[in-house]
Coordinates of C-alpha atoms in Angstrom, one line a residue:
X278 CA 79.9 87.2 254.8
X279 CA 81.7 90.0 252.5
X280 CA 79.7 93.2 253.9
X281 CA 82.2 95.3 256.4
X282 CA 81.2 94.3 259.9
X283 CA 80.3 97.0 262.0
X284 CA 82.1 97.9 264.9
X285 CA 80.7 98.9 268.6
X286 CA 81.3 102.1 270.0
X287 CA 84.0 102.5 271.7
X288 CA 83.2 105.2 274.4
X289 CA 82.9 103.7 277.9
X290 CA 79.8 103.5 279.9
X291 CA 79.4 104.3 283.1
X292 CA 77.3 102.3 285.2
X293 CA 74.9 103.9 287.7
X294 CA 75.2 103.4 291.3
X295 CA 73.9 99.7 292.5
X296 CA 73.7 98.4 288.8
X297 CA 75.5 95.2 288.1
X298 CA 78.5 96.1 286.1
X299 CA 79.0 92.7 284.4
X300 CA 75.9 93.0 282.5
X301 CA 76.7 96.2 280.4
X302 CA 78.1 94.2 277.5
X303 CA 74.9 92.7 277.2
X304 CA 73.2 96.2 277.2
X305 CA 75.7 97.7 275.2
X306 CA 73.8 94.9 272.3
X307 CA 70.2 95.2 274.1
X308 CA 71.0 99.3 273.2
X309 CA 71.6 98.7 269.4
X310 CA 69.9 95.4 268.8
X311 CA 68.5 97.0 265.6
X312 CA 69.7 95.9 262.1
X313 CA 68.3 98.0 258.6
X314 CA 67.8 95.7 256.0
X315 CA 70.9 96.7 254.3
X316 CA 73.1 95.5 256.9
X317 CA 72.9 91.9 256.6
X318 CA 73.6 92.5 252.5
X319 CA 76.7 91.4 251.5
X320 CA 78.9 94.1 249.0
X321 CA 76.8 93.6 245.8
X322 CA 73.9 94.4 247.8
X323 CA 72.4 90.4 247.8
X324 CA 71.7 89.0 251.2
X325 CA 74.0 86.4 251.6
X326 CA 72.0 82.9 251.4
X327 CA 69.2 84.8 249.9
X328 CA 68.4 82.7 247.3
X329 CA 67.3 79.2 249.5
X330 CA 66.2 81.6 252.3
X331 CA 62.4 80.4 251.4
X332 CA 63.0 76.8 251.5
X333 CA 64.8 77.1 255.4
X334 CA 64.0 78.0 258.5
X335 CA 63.7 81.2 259.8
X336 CA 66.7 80.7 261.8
X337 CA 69.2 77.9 261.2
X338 CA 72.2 76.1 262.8
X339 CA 74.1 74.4 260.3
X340 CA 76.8 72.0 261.2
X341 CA 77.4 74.6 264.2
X342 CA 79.7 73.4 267.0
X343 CA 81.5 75.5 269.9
X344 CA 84.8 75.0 272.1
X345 CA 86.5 77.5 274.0
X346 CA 89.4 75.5 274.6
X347 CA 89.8 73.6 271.1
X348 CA 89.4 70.2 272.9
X349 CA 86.4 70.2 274.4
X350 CA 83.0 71.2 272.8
X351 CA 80.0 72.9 274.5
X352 CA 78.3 72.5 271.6
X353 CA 78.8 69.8 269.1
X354 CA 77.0 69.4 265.2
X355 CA 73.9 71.5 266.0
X356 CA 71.7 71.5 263.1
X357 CA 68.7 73.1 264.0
X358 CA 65.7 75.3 262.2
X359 CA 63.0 77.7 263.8
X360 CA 60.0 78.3 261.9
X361 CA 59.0 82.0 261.9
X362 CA 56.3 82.7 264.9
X363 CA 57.0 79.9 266.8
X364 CA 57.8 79.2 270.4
X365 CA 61.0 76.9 270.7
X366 CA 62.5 76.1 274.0
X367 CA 66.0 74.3 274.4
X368 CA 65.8 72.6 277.5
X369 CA 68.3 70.7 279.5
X370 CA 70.9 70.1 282.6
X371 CA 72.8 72.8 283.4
X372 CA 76.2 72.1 281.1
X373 CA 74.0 70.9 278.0
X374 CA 74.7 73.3 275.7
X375 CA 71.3 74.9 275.6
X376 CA 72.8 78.7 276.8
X377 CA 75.7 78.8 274.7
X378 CA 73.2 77.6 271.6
X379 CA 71.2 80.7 272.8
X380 CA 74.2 83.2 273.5
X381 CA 75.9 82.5 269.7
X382 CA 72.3 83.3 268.3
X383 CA 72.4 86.4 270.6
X384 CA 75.6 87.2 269.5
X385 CA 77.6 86.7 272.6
X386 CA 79.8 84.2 271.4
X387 CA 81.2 83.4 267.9
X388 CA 80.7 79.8 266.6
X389 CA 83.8 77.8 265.9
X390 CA 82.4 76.4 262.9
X391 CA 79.2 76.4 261.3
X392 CA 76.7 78.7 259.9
X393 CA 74.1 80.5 261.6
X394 CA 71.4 82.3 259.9
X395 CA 68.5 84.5 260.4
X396 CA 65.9 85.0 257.5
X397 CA 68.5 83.2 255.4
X398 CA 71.1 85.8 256.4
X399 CA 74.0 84.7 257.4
X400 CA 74.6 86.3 261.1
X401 CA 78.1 85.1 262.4
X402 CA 79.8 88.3 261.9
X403 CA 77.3 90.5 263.1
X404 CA 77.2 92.1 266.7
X405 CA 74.5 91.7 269.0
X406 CA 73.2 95.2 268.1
X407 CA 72.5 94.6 264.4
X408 CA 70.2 91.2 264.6
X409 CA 67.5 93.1 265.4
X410 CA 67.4 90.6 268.9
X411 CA 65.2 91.6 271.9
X412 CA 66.6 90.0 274.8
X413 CA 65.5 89.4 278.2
X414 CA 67.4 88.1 281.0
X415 CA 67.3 86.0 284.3
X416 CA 68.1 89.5 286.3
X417 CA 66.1 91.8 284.3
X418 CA 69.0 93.9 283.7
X419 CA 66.6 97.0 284.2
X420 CA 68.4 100.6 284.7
X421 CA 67.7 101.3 288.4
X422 CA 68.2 105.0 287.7
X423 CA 65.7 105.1 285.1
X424 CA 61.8 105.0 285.2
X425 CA 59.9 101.9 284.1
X426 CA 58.3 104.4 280.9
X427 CA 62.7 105.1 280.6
X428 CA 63.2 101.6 280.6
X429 CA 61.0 100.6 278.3
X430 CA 61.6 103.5 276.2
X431 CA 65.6 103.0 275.8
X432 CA 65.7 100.4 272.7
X433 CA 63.7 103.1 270.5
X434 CA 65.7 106.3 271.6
X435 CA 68.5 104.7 271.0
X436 CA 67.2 104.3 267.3
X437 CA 65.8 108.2 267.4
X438 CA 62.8 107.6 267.1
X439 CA 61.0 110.7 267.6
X440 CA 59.7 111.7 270.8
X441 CA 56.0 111.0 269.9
X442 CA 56.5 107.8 268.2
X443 CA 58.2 106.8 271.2
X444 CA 55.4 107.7 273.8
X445 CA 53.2 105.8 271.8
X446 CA 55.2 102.7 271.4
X447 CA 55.9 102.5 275.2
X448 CA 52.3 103.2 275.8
X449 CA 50.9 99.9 273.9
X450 CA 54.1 97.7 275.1
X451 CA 53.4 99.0 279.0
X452 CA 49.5 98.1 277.8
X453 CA 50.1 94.8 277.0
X454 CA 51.5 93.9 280.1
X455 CA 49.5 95.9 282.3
X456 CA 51.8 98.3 283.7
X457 CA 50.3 101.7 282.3
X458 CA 49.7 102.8 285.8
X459 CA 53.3 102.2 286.9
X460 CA 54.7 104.0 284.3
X461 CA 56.6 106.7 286.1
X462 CA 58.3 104.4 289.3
X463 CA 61.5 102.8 289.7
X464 CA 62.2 99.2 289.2
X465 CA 63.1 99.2 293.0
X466 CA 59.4 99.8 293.7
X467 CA 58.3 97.0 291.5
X468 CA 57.5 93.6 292.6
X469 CA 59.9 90.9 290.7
X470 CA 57.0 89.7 288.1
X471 CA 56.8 93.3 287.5
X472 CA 59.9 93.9 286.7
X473 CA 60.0 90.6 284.8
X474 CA 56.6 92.4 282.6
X475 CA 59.1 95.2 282.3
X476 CA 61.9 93.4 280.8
X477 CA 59.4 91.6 278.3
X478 CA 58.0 95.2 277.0
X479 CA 61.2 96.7 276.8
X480 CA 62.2 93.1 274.7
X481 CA 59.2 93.7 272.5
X482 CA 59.0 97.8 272.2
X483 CA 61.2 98.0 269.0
X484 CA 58.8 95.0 267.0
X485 CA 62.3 92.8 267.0
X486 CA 61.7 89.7 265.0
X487 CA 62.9 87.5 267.1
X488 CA 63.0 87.3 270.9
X489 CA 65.5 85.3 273.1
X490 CA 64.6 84.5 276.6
X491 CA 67.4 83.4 278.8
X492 CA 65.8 81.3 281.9
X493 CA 63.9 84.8 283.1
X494 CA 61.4 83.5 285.8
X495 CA 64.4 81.5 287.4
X496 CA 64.3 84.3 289.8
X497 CA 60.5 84.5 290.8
X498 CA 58.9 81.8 293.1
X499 CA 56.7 79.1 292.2
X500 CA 53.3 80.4 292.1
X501 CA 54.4 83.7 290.3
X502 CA 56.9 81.6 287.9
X503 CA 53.2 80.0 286.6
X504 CA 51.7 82.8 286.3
X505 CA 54.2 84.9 284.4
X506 CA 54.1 81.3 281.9
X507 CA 50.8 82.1 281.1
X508 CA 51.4 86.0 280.0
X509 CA 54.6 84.8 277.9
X510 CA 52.4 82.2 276.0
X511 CA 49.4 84.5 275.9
X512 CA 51.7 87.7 274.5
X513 CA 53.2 85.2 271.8
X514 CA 49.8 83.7 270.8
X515 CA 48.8 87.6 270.1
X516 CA 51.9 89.1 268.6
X517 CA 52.8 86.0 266.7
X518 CA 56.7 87.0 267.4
X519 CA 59.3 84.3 267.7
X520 CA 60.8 83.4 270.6
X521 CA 64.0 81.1 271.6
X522 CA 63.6 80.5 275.6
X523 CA 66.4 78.3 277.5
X524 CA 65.2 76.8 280.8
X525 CA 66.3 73.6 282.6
X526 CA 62.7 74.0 284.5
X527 CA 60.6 71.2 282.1
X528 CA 56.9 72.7 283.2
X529 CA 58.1 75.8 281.7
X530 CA 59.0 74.0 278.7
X531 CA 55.8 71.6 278.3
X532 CA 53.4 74.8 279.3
X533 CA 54.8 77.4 276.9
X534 CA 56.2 75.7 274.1
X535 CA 55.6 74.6 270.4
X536 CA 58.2 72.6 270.1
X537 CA 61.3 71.9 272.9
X538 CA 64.7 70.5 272.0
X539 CA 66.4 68.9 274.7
X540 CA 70.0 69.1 275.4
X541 CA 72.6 66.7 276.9
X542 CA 76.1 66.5 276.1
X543 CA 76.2 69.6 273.7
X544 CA 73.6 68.2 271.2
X545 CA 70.2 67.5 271.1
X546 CA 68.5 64.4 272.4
X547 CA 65.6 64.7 270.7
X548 CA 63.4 67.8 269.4
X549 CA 59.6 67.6 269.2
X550 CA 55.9 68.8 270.6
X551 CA 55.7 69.0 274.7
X552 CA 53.2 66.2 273.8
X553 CA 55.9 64.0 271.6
X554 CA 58.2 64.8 274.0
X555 CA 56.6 63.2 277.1
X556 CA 54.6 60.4 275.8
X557 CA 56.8 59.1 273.3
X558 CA 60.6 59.7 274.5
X559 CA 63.0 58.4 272.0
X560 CA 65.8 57.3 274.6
X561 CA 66.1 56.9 278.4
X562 CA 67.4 60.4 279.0
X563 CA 64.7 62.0 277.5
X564 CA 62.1 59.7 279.4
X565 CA 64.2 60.7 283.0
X566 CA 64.3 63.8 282.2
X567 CA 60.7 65.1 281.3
X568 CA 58.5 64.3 283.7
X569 CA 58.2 61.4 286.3
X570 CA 59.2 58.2 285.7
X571 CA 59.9 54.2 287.0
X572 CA 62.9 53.0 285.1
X573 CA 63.1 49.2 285.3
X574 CA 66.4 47.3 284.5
X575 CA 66.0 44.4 282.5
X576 CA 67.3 42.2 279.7
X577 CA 65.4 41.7 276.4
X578 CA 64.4 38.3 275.6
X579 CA 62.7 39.1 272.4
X580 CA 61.5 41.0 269.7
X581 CA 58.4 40.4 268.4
X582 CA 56.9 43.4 265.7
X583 CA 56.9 47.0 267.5
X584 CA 56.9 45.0 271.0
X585 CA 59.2 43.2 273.2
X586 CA 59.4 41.0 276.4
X587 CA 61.8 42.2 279.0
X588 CA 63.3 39.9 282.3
X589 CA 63.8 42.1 284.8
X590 CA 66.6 42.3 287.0
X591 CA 65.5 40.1 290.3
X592 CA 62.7 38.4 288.7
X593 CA 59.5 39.0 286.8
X594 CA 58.6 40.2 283.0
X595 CA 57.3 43.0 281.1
X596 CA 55.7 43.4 277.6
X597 CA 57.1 46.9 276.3
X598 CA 57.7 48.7 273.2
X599 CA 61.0 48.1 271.8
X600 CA 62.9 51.4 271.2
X601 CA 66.0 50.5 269.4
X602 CA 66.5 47.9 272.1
X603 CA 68.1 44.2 270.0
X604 CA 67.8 40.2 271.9
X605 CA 69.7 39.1 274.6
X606 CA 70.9 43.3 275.3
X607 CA 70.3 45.3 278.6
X608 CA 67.6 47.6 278.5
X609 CA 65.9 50.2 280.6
X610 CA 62.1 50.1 280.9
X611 CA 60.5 53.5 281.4
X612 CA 57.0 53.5 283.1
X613 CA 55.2 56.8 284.0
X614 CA 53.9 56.7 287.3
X615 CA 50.1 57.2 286.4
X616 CA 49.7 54.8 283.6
X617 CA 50.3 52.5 286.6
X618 CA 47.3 50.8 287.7
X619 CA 46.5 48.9 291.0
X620 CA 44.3 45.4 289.6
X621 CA 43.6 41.8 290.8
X622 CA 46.3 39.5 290.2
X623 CA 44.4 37.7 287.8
X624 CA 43.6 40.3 285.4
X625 CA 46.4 42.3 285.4
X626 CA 48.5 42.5 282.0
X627 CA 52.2 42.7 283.1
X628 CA 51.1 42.8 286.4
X629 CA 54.2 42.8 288.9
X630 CA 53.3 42.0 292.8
X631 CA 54.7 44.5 295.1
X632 CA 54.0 45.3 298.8
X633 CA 53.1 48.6 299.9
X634 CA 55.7 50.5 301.2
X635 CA 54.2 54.2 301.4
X636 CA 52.0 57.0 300.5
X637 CA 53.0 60.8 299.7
X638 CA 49.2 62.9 300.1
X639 CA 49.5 65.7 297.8
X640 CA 45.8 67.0 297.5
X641 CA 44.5 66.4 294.4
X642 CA 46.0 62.4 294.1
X643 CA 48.5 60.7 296.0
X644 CA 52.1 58.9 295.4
X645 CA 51.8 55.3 296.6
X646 CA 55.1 53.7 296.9
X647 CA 54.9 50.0 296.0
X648 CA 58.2 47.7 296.3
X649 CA 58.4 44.9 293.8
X650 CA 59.9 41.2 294.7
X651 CA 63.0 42.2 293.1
X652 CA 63.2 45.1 295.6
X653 CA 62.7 47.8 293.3
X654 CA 60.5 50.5 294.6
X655 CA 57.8 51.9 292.1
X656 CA 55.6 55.7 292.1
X657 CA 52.0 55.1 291.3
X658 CA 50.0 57.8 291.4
X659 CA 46.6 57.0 292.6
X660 CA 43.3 58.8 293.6
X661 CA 43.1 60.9 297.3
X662 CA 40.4 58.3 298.1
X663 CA 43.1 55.6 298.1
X664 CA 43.2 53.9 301.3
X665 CA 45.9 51.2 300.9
X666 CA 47.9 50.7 304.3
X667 CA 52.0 50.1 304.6
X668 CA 52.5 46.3 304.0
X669 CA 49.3 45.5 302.3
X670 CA 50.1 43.5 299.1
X671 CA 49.1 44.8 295.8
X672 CA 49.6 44.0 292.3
X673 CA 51.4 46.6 290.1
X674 CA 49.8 46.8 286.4
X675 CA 50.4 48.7 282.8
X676 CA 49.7 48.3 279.2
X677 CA 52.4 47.8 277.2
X678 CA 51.9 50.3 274.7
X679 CA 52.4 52.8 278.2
X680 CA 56.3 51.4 278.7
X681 CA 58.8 51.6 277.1
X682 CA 62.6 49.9 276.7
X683 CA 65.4 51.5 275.6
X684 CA 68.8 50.4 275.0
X685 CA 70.8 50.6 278.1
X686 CA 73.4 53.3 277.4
X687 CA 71.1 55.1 275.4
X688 CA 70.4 58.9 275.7
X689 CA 73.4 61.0 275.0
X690 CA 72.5 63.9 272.4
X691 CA 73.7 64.3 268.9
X692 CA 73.0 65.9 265.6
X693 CA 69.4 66.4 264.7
X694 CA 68.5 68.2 261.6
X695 CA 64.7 69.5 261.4
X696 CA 62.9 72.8 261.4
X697 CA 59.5 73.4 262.3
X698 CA 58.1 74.9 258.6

């Protein structure tokens, strides 16, 4: 990009007693995450990739890769678009990629190669404080010194807004999560899914046009974590802002998102709807990975149209659909444990006998654990009015269009090139 990057200020900050020093660099860019139009312009005053900046994404990873050693990549031929508003979560293990993929659109690390832009602009050379980010963090990174009004109020006096202005930005951003009345305590009084509600008004205060969220209910418990995925989705839905959130948690990914792109092995495996994603995984990974599933091994004997018939290991056969699986290869056949069904042996398509081996009573349905002849053990789930007892037989039933075989070393990630627009 030609325009002159613009340095951070170089004074030192102190931080206040009991804050955690390590995350002031990060704060240093949550301080200044502003950008004026004119600073993503290139010399002759024409925002660089300006003229396609219609027909892409509102942000774009083109061709980007990362290594920090020059051997090894963290991230490897990312090509990835956002559409503006929308809700994209890059999900995976920890080691996929997915934070360093959020951290070089932050601004925290620079790409080794590739492009990234934002409204067409390319970003690369910029700092964190001129992308006009709001960021919110695992640990909140709230000032413990400072009210939650000063909290919330730091992005826009940093910006000088005037005093007014700012009273009534922090006003509506304390509003809409309903912390008006806590306005003048300390984050130390707060609850954590306060503070979290903090951390998101203070991300949203400024109007940034995007927001990255970096795992930040890793730190609440279960029940509050479900909750706090509901206010995230319901602020989105009503601001219509767009938001990159990294998780390795997949009910935070299926509840909140519009689309999710999950990670292994520095790419993506495969990018779709929370819908796509877990009832119609493109490889074995994704299948294991989202949601619940029985993986049977298997060879495929053959290929007929969309469908074909797997030997399994030890014995027996399934009808499946063929995912990029060819004749005579080893395959993995994926099964979600409630498109299993319990039926008479002489009814049941692919039906499999097994031998009951155990139930798991979790309220609302149970897990019955059925062992097949060839000694695999499946998960059905099954109504709480199941009464099946340890060592009854059973037969073990599901449609083929509900499994499906995959090639067995499938599932690494790779290069994938879509955008949501």
């Amino acid at each position: 990009m030609g325009g002159q990057r613009h340095a951070r200020p170089t004074h030192a900050r102190q931080a206040p007693p009991g804050f955690d020093k390590q995350l002031l660099p990060r704060l240093d860019g949550l301080a200044s995450v502003t950008a004026e139009a004119t600073a993503l312009s290139c010399d002759s005053g024409e925002p660089a990739g300006a003229a396609d900046a219609g027909s892409r994404g509102f942000v774009e990873f083109v061709d980007v890769e990362k290594s920090y050693d020059g051997r090894t990549f963290a991230v490897t031929r990312l090509n990835l678009g956002v559409a503006r508003g929308e809700f994209l979560t890059l999900l995976g293990p920890s080691g996929s990629g997915k934070t360093t993929t959020l951290n070089m659109l932050a601004g925290f690390e620079r790409p080794t190669s590739g492009v990234i832009t934002l409204e067409g602009r390319s970003v690369d050379r910029l700092p964190p404080y001129e992308r006009n980010i709001g960021m919110v963090f695992q640990n909140y990174a709230l000032f413990p010194h400072m009210s939650v009004e000063e909290n919330v109020a730091f992005p826009l006096s940093v910006r000088k807004i005037t005093k007014t202005d700012v009273a009534a930005r922090v006003g509506r951003a304390l509003d809409m999560v309903r912390l008006r009345q806590f306005g003048d305590r300390r984050p130390a009084q707060l609850s954590g899914g306060q503070q979290q509600r903090v951390a998101l008004a203070r991300a949203l205060v400024f109007e940034p046009s995007l927001v990255l969220m970096d795992e930040p209910l890793g730190a609440l418990d279960k029940k509050l974590r479900e909750h706090m995925q509901l206010e995230i989705k319901q602020l989105h839905t009503m601001l219509g802002v767009t938001i990159v959130y990294v998780t390795h948690d997949q009910s935070e990914a299926l509840t909140m998102s519009d689309r999710v792109a999950v990670f292994n092995n520095g790419g993506i495996a495969q990018l779709g709807s929370p819908d796509d994603l877990y009832n119609a995984p493109e490889s074995s990974f994704v299948a294991s990975f989202i949601g619940e599933n029985n993986t049977l091994l298997g060879k495929v004997e053959r290929i007929s149209g969309k469908d074909c018939r797997v030997a399994l290991d030890g014995g027996g056969s399934v009808t499946a659909l063929a995912i990029g699986v060819e004749e005579g290869a080893a395959c993995h056949v994926a099964i979600r444990p409630e498109r299993l069904r319990l039926v008479s042996a002489s009814n049941g398509a692919n039906g499999l006998a097994a031998t009951v081996e155990g139930r798991i009573y979790l309220g609302d349905h149970q897990r019955l654990l059925a062992r097949l002849e060839n000694g695999q053990v499946l998960t059905v789930k099954v109504g709480p009015e199941a009464t099946m007892g340890n060592g009854e037989p059973v037969t073990v039933s599901c449609a083929p269009n509900d499994c499906r075989a995959f090639p067995a070393d499938a599932g690494t990630g790779g290069s994938i090139s879509k955008t949501g627009e």
